[in-house]
C-alpha atoms as an extended CHARMM CRD file, in Angstrom:
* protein
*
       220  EXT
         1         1  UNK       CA             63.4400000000       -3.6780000000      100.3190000000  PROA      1               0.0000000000
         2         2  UNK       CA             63.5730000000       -7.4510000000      100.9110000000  PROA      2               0.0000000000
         3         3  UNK       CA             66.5910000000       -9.2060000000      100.7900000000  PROA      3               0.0000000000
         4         4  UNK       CA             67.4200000000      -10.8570000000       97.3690000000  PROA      4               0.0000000000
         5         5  UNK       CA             67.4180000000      -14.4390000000       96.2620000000  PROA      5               0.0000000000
         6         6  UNK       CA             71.0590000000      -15.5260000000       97.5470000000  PROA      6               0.0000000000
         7         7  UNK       CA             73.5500000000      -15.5900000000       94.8120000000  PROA      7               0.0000000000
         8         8  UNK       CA             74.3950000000      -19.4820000000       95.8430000000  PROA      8               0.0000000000
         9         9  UNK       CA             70.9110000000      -19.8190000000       94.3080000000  PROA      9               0.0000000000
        10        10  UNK       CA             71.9660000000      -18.5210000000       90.5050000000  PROA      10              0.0000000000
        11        11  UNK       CA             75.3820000000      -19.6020000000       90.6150000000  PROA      11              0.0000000000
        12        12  UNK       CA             76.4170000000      -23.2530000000       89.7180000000  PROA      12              0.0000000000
        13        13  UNK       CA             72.6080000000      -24.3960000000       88.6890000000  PROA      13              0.0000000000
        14        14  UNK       CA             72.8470000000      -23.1710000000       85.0820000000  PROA      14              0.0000000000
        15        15  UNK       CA             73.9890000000      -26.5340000000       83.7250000000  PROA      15              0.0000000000
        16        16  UNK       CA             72.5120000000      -29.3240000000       86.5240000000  PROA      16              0.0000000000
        17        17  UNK       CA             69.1790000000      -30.2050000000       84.7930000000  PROA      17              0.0000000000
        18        18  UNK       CA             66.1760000000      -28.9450000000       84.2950000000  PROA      18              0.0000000000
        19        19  UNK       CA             65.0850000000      -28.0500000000       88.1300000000  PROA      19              0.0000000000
        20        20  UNK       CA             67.9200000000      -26.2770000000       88.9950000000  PROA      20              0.0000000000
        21        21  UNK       CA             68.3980000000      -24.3370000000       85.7030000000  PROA      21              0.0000000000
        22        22  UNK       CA             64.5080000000      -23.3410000000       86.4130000000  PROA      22              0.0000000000
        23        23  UNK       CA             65.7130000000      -22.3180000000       90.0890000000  PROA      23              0.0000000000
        24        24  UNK       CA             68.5090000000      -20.2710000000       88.5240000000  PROA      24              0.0000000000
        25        25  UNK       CA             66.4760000000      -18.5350000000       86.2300000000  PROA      25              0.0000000000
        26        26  UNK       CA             64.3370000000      -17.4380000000       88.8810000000  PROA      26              0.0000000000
        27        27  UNK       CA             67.3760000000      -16.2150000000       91.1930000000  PROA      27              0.0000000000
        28        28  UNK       CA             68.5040000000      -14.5840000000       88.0180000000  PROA      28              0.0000000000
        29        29  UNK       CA             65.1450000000      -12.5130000000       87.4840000000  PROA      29              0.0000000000
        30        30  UNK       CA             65.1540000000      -11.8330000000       91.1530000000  PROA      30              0.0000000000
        31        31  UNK       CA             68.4970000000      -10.8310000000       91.0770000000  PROA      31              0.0000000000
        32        32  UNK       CA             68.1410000000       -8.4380000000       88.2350000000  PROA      32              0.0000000000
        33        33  UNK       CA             65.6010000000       -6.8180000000       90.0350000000  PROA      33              0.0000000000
        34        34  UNK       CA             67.1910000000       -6.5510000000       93.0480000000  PROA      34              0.0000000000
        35        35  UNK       CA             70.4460000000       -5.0640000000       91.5940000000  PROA      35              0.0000000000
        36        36  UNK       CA             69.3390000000       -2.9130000000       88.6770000000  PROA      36              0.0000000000
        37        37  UNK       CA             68.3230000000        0.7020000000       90.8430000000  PROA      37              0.0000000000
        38        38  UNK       CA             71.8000000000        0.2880000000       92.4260000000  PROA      38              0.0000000000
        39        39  UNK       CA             73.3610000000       -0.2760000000       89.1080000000  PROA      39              0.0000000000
        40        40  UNK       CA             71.8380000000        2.3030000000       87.3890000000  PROA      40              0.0000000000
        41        41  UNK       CA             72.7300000000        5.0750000000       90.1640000000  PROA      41              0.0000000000
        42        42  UNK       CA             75.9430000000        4.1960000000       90.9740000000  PROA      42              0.0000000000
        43        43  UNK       CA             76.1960000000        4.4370000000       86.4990000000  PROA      43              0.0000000000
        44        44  UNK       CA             74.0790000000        8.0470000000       86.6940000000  PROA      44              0.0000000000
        45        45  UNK       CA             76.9480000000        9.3760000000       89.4310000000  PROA      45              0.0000000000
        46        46  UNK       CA             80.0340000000        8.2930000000       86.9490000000  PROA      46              0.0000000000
        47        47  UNK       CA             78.4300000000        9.4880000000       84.0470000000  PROA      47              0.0000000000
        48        48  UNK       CA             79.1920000000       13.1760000000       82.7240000000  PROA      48              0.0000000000
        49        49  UNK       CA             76.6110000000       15.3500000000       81.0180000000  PROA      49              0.0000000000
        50        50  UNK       CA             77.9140000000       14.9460000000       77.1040000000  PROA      50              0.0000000000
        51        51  UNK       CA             78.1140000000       10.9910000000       78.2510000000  PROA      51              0.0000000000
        52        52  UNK       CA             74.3670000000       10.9870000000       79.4170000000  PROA      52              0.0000000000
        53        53  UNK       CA             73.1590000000       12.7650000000       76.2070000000  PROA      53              0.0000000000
        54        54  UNK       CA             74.4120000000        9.2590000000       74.4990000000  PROA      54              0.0000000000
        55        55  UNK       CA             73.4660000000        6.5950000000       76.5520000000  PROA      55              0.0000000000
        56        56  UNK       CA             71.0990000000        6.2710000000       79.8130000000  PROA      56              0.0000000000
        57        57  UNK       CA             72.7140000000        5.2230000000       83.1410000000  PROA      57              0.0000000000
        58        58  UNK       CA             69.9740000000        2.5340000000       82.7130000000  PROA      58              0.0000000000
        59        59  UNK       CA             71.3510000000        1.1510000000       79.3480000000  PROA      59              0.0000000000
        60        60  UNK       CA             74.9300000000        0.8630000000       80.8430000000  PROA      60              0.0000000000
        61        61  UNK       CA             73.3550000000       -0.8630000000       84.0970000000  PROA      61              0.0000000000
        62        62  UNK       CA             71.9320000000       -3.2460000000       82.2860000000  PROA      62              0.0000000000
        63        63  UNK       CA             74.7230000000       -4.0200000000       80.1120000000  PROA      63              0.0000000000
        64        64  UNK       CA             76.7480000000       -4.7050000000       83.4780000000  PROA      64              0.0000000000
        65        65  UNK       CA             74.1940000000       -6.3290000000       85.3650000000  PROA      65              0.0000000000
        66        66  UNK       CA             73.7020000000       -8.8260000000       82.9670000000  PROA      66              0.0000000000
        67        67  UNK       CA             76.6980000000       -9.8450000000       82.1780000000  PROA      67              0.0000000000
        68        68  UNK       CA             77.7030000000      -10.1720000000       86.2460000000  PROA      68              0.0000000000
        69        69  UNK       CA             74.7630000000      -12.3820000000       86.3220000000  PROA      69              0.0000000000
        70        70  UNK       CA             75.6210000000      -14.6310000000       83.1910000000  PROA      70              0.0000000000
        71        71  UNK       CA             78.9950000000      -14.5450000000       84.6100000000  PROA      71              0.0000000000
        72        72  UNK       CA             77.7900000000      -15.5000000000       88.1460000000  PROA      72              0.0000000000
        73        73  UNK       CA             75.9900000000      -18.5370000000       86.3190000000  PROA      73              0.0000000000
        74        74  UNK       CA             78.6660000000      -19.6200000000       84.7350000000  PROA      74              0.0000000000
        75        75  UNK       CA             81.9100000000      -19.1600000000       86.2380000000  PROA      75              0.0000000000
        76        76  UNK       CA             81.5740000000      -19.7970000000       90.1760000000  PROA      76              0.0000000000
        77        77  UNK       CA             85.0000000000      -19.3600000000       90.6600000000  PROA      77              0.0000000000
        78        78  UNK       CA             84.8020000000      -16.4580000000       89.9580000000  PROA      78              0.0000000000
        79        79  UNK       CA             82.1780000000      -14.6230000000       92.2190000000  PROA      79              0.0000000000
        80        80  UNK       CA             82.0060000000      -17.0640000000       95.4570000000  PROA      80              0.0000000000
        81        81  UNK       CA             79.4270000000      -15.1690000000       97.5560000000  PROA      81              0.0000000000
        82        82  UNK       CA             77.2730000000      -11.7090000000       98.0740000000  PROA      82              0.0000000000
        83        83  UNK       CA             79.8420000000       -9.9510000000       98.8500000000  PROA      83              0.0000000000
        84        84  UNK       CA             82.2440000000      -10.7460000000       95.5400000000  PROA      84              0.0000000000
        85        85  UNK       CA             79.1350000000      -10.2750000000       93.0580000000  PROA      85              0.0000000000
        86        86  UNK       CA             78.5160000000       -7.0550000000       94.5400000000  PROA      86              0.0000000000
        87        87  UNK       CA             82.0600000000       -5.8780000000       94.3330000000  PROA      87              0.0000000000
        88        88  UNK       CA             82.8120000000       -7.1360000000       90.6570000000  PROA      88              0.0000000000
        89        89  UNK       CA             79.6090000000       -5.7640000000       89.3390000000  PROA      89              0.0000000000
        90        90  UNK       CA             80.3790000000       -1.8500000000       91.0730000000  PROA      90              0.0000000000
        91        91  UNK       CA             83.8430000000       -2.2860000000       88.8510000000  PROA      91              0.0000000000
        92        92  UNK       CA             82.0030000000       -3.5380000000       86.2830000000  PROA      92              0.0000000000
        93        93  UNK       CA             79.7100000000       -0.9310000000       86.2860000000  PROA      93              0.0000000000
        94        94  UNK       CA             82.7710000000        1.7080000000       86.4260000000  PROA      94              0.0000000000
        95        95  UNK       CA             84.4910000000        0.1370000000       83.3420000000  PROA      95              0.0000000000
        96        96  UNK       CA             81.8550000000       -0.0060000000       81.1820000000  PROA      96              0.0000000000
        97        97  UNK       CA             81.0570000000        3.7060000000       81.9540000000  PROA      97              0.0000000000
        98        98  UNK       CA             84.8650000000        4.3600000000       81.3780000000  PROA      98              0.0000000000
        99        99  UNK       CA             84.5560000000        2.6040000000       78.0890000000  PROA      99              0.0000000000
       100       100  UNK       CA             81.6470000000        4.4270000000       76.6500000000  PROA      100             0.0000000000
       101       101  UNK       CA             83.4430000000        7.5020000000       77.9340000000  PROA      101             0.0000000000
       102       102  UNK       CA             86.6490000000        6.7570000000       76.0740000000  PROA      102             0.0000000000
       103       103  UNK       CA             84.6900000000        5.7030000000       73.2530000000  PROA      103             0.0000000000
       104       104  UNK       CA             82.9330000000        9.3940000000       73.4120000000  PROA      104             0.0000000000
       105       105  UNK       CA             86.1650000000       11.3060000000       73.5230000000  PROA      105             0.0000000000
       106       106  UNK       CA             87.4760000000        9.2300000000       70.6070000000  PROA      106             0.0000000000
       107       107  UNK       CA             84.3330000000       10.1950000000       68.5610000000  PROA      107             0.0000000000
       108       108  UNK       CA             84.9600000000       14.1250000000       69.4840000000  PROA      108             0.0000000000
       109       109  UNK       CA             88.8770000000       14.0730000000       68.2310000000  PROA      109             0.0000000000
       110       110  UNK       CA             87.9190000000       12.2710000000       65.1660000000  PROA      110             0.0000000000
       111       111  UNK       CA             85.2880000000       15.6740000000       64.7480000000  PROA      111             0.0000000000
       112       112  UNK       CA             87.8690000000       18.4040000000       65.8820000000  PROA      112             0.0000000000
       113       113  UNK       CA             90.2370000000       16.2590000000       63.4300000000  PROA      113             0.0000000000
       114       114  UNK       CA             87.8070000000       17.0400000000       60.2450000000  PROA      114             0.0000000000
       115       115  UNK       CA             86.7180000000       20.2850000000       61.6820000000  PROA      115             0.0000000000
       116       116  UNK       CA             89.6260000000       22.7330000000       60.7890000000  PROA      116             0.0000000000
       117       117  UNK       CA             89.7750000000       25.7270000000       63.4050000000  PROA      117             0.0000000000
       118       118  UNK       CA             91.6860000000       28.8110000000       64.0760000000  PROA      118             0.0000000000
       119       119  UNK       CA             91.8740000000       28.4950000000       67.2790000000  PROA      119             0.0000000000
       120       120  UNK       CA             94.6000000000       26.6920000000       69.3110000000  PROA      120             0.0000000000
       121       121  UNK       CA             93.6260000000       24.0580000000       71.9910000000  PROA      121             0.0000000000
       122       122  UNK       CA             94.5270000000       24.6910000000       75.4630000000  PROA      122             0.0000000000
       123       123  UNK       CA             96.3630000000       21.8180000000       77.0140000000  PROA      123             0.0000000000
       124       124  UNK       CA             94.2490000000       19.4150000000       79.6430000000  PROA      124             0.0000000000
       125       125  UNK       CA             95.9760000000       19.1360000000       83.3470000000  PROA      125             0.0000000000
       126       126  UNK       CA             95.9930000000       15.3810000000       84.2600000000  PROA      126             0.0000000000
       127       127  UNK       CA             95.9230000000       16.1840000000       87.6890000000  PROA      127             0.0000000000
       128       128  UNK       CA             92.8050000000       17.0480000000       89.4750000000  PROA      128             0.0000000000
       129       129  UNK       CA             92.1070000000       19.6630000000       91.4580000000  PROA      129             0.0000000000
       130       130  UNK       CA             90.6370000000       20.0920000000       95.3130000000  PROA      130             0.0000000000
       131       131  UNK       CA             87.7660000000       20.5820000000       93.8310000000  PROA      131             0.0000000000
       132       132  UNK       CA             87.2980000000       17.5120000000       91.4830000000  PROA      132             0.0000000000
       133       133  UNK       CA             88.5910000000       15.2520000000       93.7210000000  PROA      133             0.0000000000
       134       134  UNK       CA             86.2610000000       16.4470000000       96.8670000000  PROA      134             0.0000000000
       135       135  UNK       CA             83.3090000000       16.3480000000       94.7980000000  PROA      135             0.0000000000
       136       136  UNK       CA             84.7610000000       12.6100000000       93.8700000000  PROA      136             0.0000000000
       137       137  UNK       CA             84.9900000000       11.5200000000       97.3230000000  PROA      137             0.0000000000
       138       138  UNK       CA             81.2970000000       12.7450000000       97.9710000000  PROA      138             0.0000000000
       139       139  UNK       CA             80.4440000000       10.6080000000       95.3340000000  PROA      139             0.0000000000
       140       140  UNK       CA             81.8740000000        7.4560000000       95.9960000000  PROA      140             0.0000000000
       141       141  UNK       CA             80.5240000000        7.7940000000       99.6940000000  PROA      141             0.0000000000
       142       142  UNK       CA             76.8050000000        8.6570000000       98.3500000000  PROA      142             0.0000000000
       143       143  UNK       CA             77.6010000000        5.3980000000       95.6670000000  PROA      143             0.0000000000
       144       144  UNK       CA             78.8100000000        3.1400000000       99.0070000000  PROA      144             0.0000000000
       145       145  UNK       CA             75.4570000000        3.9460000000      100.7290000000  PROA      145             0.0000000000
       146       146  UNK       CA             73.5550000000        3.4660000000       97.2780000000  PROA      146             0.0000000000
       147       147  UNK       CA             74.9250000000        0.2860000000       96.3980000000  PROA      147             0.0000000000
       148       148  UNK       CA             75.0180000000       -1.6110000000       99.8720000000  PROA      148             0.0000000000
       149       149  UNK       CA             73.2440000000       -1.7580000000      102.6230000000  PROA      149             0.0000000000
       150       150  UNK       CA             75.7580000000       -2.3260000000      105.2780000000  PROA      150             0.0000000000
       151       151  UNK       CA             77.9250000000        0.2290000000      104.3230000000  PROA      151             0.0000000000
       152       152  UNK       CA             79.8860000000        0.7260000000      107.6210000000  PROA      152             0.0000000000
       153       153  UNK       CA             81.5020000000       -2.8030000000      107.2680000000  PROA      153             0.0000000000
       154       154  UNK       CA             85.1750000000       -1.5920000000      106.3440000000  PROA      154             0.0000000000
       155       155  UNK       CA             86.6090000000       -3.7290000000      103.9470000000  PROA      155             0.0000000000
       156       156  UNK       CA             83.6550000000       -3.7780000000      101.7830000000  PROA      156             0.0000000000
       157       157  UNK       CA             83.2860000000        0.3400000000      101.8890000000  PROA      157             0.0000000000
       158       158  UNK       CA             87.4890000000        0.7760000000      100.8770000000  PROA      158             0.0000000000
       159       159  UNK       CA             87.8220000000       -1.9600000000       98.4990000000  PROA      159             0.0000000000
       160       160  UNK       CA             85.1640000000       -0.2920000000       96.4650000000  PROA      160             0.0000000000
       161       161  UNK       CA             86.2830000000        3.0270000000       97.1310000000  PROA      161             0.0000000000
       162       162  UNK       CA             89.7340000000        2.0540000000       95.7380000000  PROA      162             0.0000000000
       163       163  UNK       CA             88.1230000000        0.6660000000       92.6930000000  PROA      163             0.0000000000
       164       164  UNK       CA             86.3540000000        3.0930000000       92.4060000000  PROA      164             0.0000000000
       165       165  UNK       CA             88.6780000000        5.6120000000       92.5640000000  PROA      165             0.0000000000
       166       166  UNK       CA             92.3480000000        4.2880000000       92.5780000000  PROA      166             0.0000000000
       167       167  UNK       CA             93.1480000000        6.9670000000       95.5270000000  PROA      167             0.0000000000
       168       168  UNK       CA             95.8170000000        6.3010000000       98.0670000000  PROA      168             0.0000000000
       169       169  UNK       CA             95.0200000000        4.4460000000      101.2830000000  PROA      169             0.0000000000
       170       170  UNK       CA             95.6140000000        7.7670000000      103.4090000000  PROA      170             0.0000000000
       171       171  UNK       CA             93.0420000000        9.6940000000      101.3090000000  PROA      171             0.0000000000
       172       172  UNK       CA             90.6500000000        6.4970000000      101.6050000000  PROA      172             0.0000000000
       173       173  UNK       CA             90.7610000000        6.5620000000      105.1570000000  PROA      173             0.0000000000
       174       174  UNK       CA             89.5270000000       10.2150000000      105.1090000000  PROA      174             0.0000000000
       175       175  UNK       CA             86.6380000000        9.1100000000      102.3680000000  PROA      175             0.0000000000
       176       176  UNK       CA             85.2350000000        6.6250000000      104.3420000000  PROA      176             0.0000000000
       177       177  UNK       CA             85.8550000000        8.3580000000      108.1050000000  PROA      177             0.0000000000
       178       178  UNK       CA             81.8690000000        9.2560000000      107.5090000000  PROA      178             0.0000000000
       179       179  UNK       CA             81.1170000000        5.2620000000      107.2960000000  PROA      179             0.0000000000
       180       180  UNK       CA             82.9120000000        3.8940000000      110.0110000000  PROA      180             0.0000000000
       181       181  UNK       CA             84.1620000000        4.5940000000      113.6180000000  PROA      181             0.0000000000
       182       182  UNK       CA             87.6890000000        4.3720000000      114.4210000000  PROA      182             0.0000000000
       183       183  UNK       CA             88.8820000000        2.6830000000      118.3070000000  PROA      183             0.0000000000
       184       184  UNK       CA             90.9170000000        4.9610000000      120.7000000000  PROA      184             0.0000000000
       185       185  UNK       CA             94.2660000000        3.6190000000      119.4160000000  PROA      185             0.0000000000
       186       186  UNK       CA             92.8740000000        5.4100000000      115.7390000000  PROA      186             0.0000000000
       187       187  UNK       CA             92.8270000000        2.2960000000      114.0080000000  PROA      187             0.0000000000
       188       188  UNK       CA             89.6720000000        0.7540000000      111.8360000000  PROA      188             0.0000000000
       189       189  UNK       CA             87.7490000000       -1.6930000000      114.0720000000  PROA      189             0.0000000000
       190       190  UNK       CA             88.0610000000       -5.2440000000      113.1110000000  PROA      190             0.0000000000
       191       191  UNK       CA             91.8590000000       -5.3290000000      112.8950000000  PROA      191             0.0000000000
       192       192  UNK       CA             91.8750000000       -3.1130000000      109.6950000000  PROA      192             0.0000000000
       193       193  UNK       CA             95.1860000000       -0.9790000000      109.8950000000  PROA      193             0.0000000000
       194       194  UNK       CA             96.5590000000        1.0240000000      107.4550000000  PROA      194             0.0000000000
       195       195  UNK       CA             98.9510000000       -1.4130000000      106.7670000000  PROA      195             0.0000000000
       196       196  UNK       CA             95.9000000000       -3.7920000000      105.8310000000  PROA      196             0.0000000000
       197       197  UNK       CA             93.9130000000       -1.2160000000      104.0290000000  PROA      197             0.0000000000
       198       198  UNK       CA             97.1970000000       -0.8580000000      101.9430000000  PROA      198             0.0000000000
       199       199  UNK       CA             97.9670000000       -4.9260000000      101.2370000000  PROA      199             0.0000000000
       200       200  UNK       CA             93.8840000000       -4.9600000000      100.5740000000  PROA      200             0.0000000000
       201       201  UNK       CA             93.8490000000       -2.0190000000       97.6090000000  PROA      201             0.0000000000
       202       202  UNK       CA             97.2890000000       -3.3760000000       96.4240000000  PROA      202             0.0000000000
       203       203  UNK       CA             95.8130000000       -6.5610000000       95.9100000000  PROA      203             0.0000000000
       204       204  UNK       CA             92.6840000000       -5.3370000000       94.3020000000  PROA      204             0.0000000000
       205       205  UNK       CA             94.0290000000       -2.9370000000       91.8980000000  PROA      205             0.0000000000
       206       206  UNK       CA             96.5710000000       -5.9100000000       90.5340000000  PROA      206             0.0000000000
       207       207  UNK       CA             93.6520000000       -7.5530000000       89.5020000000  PROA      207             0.0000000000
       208       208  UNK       CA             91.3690000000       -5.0600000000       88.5110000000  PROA      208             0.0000000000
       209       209  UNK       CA             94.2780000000       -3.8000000000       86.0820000000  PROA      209             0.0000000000
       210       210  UNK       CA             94.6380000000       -7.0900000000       84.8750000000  PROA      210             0.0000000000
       211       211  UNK       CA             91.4130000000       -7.2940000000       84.2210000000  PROA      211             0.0000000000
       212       212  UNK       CA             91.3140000000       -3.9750000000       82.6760000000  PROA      212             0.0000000000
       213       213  UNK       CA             93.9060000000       -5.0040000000       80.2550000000  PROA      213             0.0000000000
       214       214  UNK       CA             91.9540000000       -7.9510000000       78.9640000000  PROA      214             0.0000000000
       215       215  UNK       CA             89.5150000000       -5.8550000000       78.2050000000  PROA      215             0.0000000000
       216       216  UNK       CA             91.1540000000       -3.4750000000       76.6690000000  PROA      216             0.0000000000
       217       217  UNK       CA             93.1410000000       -5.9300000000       74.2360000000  PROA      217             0.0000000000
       218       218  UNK       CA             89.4330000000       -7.3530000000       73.6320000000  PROA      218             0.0000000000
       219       219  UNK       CA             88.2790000000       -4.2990000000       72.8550000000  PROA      219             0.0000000000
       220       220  UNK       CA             91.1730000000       -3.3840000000       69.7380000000  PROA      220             0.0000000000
């Protein structure tokens, strides 16, 4: 696949006259296009069975993708280069898939709530098990390698990982060994230590639960 218009293109030109906001609809349309396969899988691999009876990954792809790109257009600040827009629309992605999920379980208690029943409900572990979380990991690695196509550069592969996933840097490391190659002093090439990895997904959760909460308190 060719490589898409660059982001540069879309962002900024919305509001500079009529050339450029022709321009940025075209990187926009080119963008969307680009993007929306990528999107939608990375959607289809956080989505559970009950949650894909509701909505299609596509619907919740294009819900995200759109409002990266409007976003993009409108708020440079915010997403700077390639890299940024494709890291804020993967979270993006994952929130609004958490959303309709939340929004899914809400529906279901409000039915078990006028439903009477004999039965008692078994209480729900919050912790996952080897299971759940291996099958996790080989999901975020398949997402890395859907979404990107260089996905052996490290910081890109465990910043989306973490948001991805919230896991600890140590069980990162082993997520991503797959992706990259570690030097003979068992450190991640380019200078990425553990230490690093750890500063990197500290910093990146902070604002991805900030962001969260906005949401959130948008959302009530």
């Amino acid at each position: 696949m060719k490589e898409p218009t660059p982001i540069t293109d879309l962002i900024g030109k919305t509001h500079m006259g009529r050339r450029s906001a022709r321009e940025a609809e075209d990187a926009y349309t080119d963008l969307y296009d680009y993007y929306l396969n990528r999107a939608r899988a990375l959607a289809a691999q956080q989505m559970g069975p009950m949650l894909k009876a509701r909505r299609t990954p596509t619907s919740i792809a294009h819900e995200a993708l759109t409002s990266c790109l409007e976003n993009a257009a409108t708020a440079p600040a915010r997403i700077a280069s390639r890299k940024e827009f494709e890291m804020y629309l993967c979270a993006h992605v994952n929130r609004k898939v958490a959303n309709a999920a939340a929004h899914e379980q809400a529906q279901k208690r409000d039915i078990k709530k006028e439903t009477p029943t004999d039965e008692t409900p078994r209480a729900e572990s919050s912790v996952a098990s080897p299971v759940d979380k291996a099958v996790a990991s080989e999901l975020a690695i398949q997402t890395v390698r859907c979404l990107f196509e260089e996905p052996d550069e490290p910081r890109r592969a465990i910043v989306v990982l973490g948001l991805l996933l919230e896991y600890s840097p140590g069980e990162i490391r082993e997520m991503i060994r797959p992706l990259v190659t570690e030097d003979e002093n068992g450190e991640l090439p380019l200078g990425y230590s553990q230490s690093s990895i750890r500063q990197i997904l500290k910093k990146r959760k902070a604002i991805l639960g900030k962001q969260l909460s906005k949401n959130a308190q948008a959302d009530e």
